[in-house]
mmCIF file of C-alpha atoms in Angstrom:
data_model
loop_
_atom_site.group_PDB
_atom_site.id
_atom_site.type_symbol
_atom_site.label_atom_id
_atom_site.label_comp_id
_atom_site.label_asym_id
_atom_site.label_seq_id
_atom_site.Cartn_x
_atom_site.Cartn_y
_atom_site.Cartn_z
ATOM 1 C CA UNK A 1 -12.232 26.097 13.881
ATOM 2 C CA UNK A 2 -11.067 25.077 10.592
ATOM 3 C CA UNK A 3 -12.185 22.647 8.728
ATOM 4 C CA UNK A 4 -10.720 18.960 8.385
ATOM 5 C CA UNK A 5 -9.277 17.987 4.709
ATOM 6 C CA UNK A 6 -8.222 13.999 4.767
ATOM 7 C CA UNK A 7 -5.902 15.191 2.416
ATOM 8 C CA UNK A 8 -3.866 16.733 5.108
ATOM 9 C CA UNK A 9 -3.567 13.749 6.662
ATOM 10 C CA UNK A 10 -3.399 10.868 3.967
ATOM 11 C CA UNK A 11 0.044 9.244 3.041
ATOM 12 C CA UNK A 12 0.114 10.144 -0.623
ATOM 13 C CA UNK A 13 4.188 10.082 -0.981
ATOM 14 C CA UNK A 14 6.722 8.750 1.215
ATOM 15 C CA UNK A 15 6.892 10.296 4.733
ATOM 16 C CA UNK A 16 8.967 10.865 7.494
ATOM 17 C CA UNK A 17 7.318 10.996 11.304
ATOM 18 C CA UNK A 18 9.705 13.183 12.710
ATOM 19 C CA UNK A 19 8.986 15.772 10.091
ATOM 20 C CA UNK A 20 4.918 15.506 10.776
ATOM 21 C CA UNK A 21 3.434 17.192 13.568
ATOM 22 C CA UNK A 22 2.084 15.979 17.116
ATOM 23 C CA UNK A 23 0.011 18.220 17.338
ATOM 24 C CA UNK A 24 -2.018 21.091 15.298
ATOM 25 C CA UNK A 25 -1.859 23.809 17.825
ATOM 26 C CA UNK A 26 -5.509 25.066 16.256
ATOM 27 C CA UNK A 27 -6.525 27.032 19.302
ATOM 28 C CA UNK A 28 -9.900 25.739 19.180
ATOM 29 C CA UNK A 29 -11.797 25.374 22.493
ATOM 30 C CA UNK A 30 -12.475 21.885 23.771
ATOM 31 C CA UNK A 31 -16.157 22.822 23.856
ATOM 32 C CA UNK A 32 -16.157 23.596 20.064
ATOM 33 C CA UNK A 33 -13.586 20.341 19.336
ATOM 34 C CA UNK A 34 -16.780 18.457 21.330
ATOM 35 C CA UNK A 35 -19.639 20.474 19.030
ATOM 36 C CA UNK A 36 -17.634 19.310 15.674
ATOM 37 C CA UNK A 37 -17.673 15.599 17.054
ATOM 38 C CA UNK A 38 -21.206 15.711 17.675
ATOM 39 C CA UNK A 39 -22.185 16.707 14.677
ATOM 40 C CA UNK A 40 -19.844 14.324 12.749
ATOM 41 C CA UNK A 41 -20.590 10.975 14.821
ATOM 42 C CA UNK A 42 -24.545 11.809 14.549
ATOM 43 C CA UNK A 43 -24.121 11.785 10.684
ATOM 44 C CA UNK A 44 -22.179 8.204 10.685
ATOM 45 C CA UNK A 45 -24.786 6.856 12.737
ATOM 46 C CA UNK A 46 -26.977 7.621 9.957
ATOM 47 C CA UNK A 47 -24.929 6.711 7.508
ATOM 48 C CA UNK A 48 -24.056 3.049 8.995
ATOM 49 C CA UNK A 49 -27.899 2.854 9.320
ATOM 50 C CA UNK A 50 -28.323 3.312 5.646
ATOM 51 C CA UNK A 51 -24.958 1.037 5.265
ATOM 52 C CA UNK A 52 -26.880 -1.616 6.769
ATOM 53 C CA UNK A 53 -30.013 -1.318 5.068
ATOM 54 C CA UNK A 54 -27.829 -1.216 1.720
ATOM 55 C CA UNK A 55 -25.752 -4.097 2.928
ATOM 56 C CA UNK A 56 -23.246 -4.236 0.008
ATOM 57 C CA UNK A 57 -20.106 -2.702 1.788
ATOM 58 C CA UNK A 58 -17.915 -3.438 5.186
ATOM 59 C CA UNK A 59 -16.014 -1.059 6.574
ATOM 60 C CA UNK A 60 -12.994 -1.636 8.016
ATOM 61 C CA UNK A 61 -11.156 1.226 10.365
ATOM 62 C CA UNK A 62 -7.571 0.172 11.382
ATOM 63 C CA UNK A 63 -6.268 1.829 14.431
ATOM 64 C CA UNK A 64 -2.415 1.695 15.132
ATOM 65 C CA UNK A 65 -0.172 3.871 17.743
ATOM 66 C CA UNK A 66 2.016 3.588 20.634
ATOM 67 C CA UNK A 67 0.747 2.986 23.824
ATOM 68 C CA UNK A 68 -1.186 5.789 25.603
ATOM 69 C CA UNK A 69 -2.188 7.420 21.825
ATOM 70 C CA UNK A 70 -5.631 7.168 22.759
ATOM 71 C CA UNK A 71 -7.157 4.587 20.507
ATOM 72 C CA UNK A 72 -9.278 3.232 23.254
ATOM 73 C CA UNK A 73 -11.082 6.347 24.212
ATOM 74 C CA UNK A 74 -11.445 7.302 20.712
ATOM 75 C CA UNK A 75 -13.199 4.037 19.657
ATOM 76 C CA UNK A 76 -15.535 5.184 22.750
ATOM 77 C CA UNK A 77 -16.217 8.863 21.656
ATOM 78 C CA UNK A 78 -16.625 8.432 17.584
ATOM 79 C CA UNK A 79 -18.910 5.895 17.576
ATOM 80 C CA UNK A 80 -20.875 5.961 20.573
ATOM 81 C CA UNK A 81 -23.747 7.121 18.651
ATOM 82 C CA UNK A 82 -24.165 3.910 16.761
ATOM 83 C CA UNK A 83 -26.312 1.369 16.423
ATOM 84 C CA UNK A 84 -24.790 -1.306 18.670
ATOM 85 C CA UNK A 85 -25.258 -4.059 16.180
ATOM 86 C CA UNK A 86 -23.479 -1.726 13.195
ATOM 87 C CA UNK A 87 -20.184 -1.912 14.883
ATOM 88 C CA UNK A 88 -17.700 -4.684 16.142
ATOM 89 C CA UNK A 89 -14.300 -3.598 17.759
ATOM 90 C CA UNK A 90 -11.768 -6.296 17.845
ATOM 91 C CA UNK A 91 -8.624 -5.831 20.425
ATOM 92 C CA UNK A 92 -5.639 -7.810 18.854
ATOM 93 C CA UNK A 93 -3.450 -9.004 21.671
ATOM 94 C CA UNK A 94 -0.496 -11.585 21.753
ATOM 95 C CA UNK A 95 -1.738 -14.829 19.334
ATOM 96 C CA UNK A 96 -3.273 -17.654 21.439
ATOM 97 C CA UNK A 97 -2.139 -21.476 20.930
ATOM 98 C CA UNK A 98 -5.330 -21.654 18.575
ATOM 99 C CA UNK A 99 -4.581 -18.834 16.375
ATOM 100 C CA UNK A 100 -0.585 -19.949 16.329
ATOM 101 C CA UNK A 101 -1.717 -22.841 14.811
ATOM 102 C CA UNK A 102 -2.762 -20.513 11.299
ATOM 103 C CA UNK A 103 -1.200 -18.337 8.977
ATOM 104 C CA UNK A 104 -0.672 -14.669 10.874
ATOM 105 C CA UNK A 105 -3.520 -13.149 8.847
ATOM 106 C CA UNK A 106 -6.242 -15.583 9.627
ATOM 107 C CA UNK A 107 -7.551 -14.301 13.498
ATOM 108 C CA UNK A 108 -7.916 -10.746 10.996
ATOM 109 C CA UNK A 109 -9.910 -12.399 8.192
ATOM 110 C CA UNK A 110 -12.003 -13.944 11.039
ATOM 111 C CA UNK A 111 -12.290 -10.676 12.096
ATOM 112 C CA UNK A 112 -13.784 -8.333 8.801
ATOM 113 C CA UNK A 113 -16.765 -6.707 8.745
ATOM 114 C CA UNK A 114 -19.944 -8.343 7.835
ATOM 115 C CA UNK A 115 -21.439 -6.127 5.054
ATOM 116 C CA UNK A 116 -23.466 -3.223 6.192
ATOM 117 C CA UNK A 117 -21.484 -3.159 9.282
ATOM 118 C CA UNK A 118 -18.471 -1.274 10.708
ATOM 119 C CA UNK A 119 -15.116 -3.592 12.450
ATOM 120 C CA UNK A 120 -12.556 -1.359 14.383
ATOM 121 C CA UNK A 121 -8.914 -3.295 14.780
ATOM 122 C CA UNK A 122 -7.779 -1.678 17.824
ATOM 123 C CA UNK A 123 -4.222 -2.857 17.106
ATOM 124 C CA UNK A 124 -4.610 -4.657 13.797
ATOM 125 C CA UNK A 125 -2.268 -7.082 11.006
ATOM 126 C CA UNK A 126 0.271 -4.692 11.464
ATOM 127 C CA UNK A 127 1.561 -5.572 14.709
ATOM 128 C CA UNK A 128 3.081 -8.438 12.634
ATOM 129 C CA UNK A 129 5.501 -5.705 10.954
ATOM 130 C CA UNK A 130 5.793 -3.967 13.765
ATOM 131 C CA UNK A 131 6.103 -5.583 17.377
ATOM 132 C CA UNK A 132 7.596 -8.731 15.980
ATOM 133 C CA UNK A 133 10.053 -6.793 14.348
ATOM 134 C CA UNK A 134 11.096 -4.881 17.279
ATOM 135 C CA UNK A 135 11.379 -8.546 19.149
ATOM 136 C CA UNK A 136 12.133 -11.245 16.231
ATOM 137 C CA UNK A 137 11.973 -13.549 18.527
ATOM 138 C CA UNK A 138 8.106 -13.764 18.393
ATOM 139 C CA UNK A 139 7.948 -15.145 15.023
ATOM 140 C CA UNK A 140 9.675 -18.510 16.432
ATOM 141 C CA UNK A 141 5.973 -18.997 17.966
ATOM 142 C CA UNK A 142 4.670 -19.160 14.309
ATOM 143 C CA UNK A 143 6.001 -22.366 13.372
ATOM 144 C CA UNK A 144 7.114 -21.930 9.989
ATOM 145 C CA UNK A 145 9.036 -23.835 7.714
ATOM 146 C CA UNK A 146 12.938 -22.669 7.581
ATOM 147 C CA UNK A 147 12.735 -20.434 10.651
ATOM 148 C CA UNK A 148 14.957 -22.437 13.670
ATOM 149 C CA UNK A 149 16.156 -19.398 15.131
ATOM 150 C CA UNK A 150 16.197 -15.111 14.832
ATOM 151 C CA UNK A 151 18.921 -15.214 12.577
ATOM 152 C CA UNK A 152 16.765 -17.116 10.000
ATOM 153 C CA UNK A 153 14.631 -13.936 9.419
ATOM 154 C CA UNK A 154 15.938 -12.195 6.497
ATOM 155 C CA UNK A 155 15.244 -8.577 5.255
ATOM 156 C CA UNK A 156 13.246 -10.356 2.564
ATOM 157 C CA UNK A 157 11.057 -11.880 4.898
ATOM 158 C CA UNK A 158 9.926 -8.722 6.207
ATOM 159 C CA UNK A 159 9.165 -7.865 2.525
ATOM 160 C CA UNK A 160 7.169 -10.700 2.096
ATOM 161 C CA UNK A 161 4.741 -9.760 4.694
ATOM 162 C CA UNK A 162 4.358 -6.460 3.461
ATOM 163 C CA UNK A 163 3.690 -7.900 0.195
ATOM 164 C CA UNK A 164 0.992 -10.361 2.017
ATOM 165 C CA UNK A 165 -0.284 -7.400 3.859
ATOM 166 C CA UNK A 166 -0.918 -5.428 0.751
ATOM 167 C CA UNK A 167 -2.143 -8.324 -0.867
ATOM 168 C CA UNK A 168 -5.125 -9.060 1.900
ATOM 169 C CA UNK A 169 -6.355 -5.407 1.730
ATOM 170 C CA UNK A 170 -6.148 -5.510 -1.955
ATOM 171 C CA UNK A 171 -8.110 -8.418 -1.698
ATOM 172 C CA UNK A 172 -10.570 -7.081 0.986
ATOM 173 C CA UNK A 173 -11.069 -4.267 -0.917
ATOM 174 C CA UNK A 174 -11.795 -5.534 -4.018
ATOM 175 C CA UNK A 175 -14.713 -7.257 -2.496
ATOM 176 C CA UNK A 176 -16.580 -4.892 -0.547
ATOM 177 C CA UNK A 177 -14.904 -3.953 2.214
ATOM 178 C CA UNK A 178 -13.916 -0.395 2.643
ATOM 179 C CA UNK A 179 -10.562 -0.062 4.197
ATOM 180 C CA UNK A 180 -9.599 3.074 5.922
ATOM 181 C CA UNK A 181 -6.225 3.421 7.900
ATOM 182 C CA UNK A 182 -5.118 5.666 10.949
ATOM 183 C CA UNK A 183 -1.795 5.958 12.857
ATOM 184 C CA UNK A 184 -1.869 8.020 16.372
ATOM 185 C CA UNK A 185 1.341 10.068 15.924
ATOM 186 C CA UNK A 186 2.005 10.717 19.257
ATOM 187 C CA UNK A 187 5.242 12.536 20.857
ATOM 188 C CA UNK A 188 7.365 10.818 23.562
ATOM 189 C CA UNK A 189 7.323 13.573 25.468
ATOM 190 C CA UNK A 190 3.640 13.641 25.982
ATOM 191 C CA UNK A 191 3.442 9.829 26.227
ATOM 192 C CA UNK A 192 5.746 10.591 29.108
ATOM 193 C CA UNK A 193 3.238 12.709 30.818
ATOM 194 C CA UNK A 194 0.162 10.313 30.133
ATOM 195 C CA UNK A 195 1.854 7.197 31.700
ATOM 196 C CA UNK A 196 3.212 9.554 34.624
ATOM 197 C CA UNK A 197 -1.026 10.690 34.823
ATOM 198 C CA UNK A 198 -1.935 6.601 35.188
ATOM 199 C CA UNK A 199 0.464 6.384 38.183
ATOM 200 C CA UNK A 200 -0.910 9.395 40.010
ATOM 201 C CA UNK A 201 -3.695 9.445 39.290
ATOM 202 C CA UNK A 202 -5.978 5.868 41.500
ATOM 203 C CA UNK A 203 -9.108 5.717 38.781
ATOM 204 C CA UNK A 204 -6.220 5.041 36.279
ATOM 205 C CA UNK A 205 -4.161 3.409 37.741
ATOM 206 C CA UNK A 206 -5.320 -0.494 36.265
ATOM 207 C CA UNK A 207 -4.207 1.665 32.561
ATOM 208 C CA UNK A 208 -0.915 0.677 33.550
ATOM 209 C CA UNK A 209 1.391 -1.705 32.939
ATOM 210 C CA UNK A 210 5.399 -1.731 33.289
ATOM 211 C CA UNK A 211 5.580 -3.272 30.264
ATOM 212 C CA UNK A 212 4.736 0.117 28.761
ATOM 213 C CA UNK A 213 7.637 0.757 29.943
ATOM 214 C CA UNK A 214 9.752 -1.491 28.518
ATOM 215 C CA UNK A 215 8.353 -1.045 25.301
ATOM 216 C CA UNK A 216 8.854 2.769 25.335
ATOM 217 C CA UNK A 217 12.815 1.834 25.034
ATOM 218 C CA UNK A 218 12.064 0.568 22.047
ATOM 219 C CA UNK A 219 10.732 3.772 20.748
ATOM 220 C CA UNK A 220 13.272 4.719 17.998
ATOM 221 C CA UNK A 221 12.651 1.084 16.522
ATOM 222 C CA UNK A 222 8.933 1.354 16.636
ATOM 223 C CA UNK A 223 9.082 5.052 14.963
ATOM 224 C CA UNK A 224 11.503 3.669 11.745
ATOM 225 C CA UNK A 225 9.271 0.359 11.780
ATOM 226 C CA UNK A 226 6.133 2.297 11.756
ATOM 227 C CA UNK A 227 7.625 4.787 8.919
ATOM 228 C CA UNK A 228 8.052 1.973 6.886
ATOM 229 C CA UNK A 229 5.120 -0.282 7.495
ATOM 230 C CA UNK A 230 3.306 2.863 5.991
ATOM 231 C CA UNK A 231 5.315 3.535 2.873
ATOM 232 C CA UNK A 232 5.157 0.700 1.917
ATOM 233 C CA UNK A 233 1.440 -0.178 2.714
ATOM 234 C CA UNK A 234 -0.462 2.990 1.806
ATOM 235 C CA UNK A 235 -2.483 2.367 -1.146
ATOM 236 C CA UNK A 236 -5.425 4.186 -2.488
ATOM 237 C CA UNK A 237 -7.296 1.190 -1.997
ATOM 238 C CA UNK A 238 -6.303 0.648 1.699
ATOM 239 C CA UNK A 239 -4.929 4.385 2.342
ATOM 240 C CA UNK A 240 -2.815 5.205 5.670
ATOM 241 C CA UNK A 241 -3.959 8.658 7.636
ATOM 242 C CA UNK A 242 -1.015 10.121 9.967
ATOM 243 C CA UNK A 243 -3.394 12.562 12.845
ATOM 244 C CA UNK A 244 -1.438 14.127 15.536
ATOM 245 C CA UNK A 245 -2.072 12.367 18.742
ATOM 246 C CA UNK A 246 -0.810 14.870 21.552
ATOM 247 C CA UNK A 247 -4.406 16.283 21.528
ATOM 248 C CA UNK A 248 -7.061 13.818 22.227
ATOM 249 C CA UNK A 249 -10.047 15.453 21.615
ATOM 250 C CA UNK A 250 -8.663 17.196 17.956
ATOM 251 C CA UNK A 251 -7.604 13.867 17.244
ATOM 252 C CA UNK A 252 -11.482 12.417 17.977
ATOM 253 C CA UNK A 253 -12.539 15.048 15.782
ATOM 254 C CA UNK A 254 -10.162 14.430 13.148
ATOM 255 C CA UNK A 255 -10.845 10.799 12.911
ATOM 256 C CA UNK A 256 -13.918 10.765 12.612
ATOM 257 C CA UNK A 257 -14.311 13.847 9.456
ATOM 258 C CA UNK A 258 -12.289 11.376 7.835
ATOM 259 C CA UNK A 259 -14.368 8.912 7.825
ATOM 260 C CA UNK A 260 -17.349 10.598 6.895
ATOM 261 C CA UNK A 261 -15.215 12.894 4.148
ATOM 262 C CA UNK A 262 -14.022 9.158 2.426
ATOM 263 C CA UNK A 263 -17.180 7.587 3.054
ATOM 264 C CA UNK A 264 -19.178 10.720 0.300
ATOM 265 C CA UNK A 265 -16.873 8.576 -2.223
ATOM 266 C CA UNK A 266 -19.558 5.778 -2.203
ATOM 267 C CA UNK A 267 -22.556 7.689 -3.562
ATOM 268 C CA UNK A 268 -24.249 4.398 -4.557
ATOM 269 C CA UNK A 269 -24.690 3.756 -0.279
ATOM 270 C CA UNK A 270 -28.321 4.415 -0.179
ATOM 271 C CA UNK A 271 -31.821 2.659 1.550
ATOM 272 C CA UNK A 272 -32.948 0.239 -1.022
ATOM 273 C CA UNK A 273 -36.545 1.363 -2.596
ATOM 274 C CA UNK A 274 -39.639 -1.433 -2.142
ATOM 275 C CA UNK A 275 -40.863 -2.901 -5.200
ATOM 276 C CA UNK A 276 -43.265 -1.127 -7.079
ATOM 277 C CA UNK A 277 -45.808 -3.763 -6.460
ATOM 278 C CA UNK A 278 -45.810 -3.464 -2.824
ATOM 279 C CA UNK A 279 -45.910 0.332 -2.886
ATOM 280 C CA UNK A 280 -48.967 0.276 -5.238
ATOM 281 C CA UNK A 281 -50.915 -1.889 -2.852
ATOM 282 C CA UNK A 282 -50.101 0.022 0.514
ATOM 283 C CA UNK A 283 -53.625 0.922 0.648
ATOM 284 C CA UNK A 284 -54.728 -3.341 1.614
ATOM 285 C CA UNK A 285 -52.094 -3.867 3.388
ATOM 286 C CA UNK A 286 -53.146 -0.725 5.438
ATOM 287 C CA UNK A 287 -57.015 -1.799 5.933
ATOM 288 C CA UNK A 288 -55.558 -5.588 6.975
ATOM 289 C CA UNK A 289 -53.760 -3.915 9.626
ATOM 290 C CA UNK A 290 -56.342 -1.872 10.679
ATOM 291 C CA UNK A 291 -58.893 -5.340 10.923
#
């Protein structure tokens, strides 16, 4: 199977979804798509146990797509390997009275990675460009000074929070925390076919909800929204990856060689060394444990 480049996938120049692919069509087998994951989630395991024995870096892995795109499962196959205390996942649903009662970004800071450690933002800041844009109406929960009704939310105040949103990762970034970005570019049509596979099929059928539904009118919306959000947030500090979705397990696969092909950048990510002292005297403190 061939090899994954990020560079195939990273948002370098602007882009337009409905030119990118769904899917690669590589013709690999699912056994050898499974082989490639192994090998790649065994070497971030190490590499987040080294991470946390260095303990100067967070890693941040932001996980946006449409319903059905597979984040979930992914979250489960990638890092499944780890050490359970190397790795938070944080599902962002619909603000609570608490968190309405802060700026938009603050449940996210809340949120980062401690250093050493991995945070996955299954859904992350940028439903705040993207499902309150699709229903304005949302950001008349927020509270905020000069907004009375939909009609006071200008173009410019969608620029603003793409501004803020660049701002925090620039921010984030700049102190420690490495911030990798992924959207699940799944096709309707196959969306189609997993929310038809949640109805018929009884295990799955708690997956569903008819406000999937309802949402999926709104696909056209979400697709320009989304193609924005992106252009205007992919930075080389914070950079936005576009993997076809349609296949789950190439997806898995991609993902995840990502990750470990951006994370070679950081060659200083290594175990501390003891102190000199306490190596030279390994000998006593060997005979006091042997007493």
């Amino acid at each position: 199977m061939k090899s994954i480049d990020p560079k195939d996938f990273k948002v370098v120049a602007p882009i337009s979804l409905k030119d990118l692919p769904t899917d690669l069509n590589c013709r690999a087998s699912d056994d050898d798509k499974e082989d490639k994951l192994d090998g790649v989630r065994e070497k971030l395991s190490e590499l987040q146990d080294v991470m946390y024995a260095h303990n100067r870096y967070g890693v941040l892995i932001c996980l946006q797509g449409m319903d059905t795109s597979g984040k979930d499962s992914l979250i489960r196959e990638v890092f499944k390997e780890f050490n359970s205390r190397g790795v938070v996942v944080h599902s962002f649903k619909t603000p609570n009275s608490a968190e309405l009662e802060h700026d938009y970004l603050w449940r996210h800071y809340l949120a980062l990675p401690e250093k050493g450690k991995f945070a996955i933002f299954n859904r992350t800041h940028y439903e705040n460009v993207l499902v309150t844009r699709v229903h304005p109406e949302y950001i008349l929960n927020e509270n905020l000074p000069g907004i009375e009704k939909v009609e006071d939310i200008t173009p410019q105040f969608w620029e603003n929070r793409m501004e803020q949103i660049n701002n925090f990762e620039k921010h984030i970034s700049q102190n420690g925390t490495i911030v990798l970005k992924f959207f699940f570019h799944l096709s309707k049509e196959e969306q189609r076919k997993r929310l038809l596979r949640r109805l018929e099929n009884e295990e799955h059928h708690w997956k569903f909800s008819p406000g999937d539904l309802r949402e999926r009118e709104h696909w056209d919306h979400y697709m320009q929204y989304y193609e924005e959000a992106i252009n205007k947030t992919a930075k080389e500090h914070a950079p936005w990856y576009i993997v076809p979705a349609d296949d789950k397990d190439m997806a898995r696969y991609i993902v995840a060689q990502i990750i470990w092909e951006e994370m070679q950048k950081y060659t200083d990510i290594k175990e501390p060394e003891l102190d000199d002292k306490v190596k030279m005297n390994f000998a006593i403190y060997r005979d006091q444990l042997k007493d």
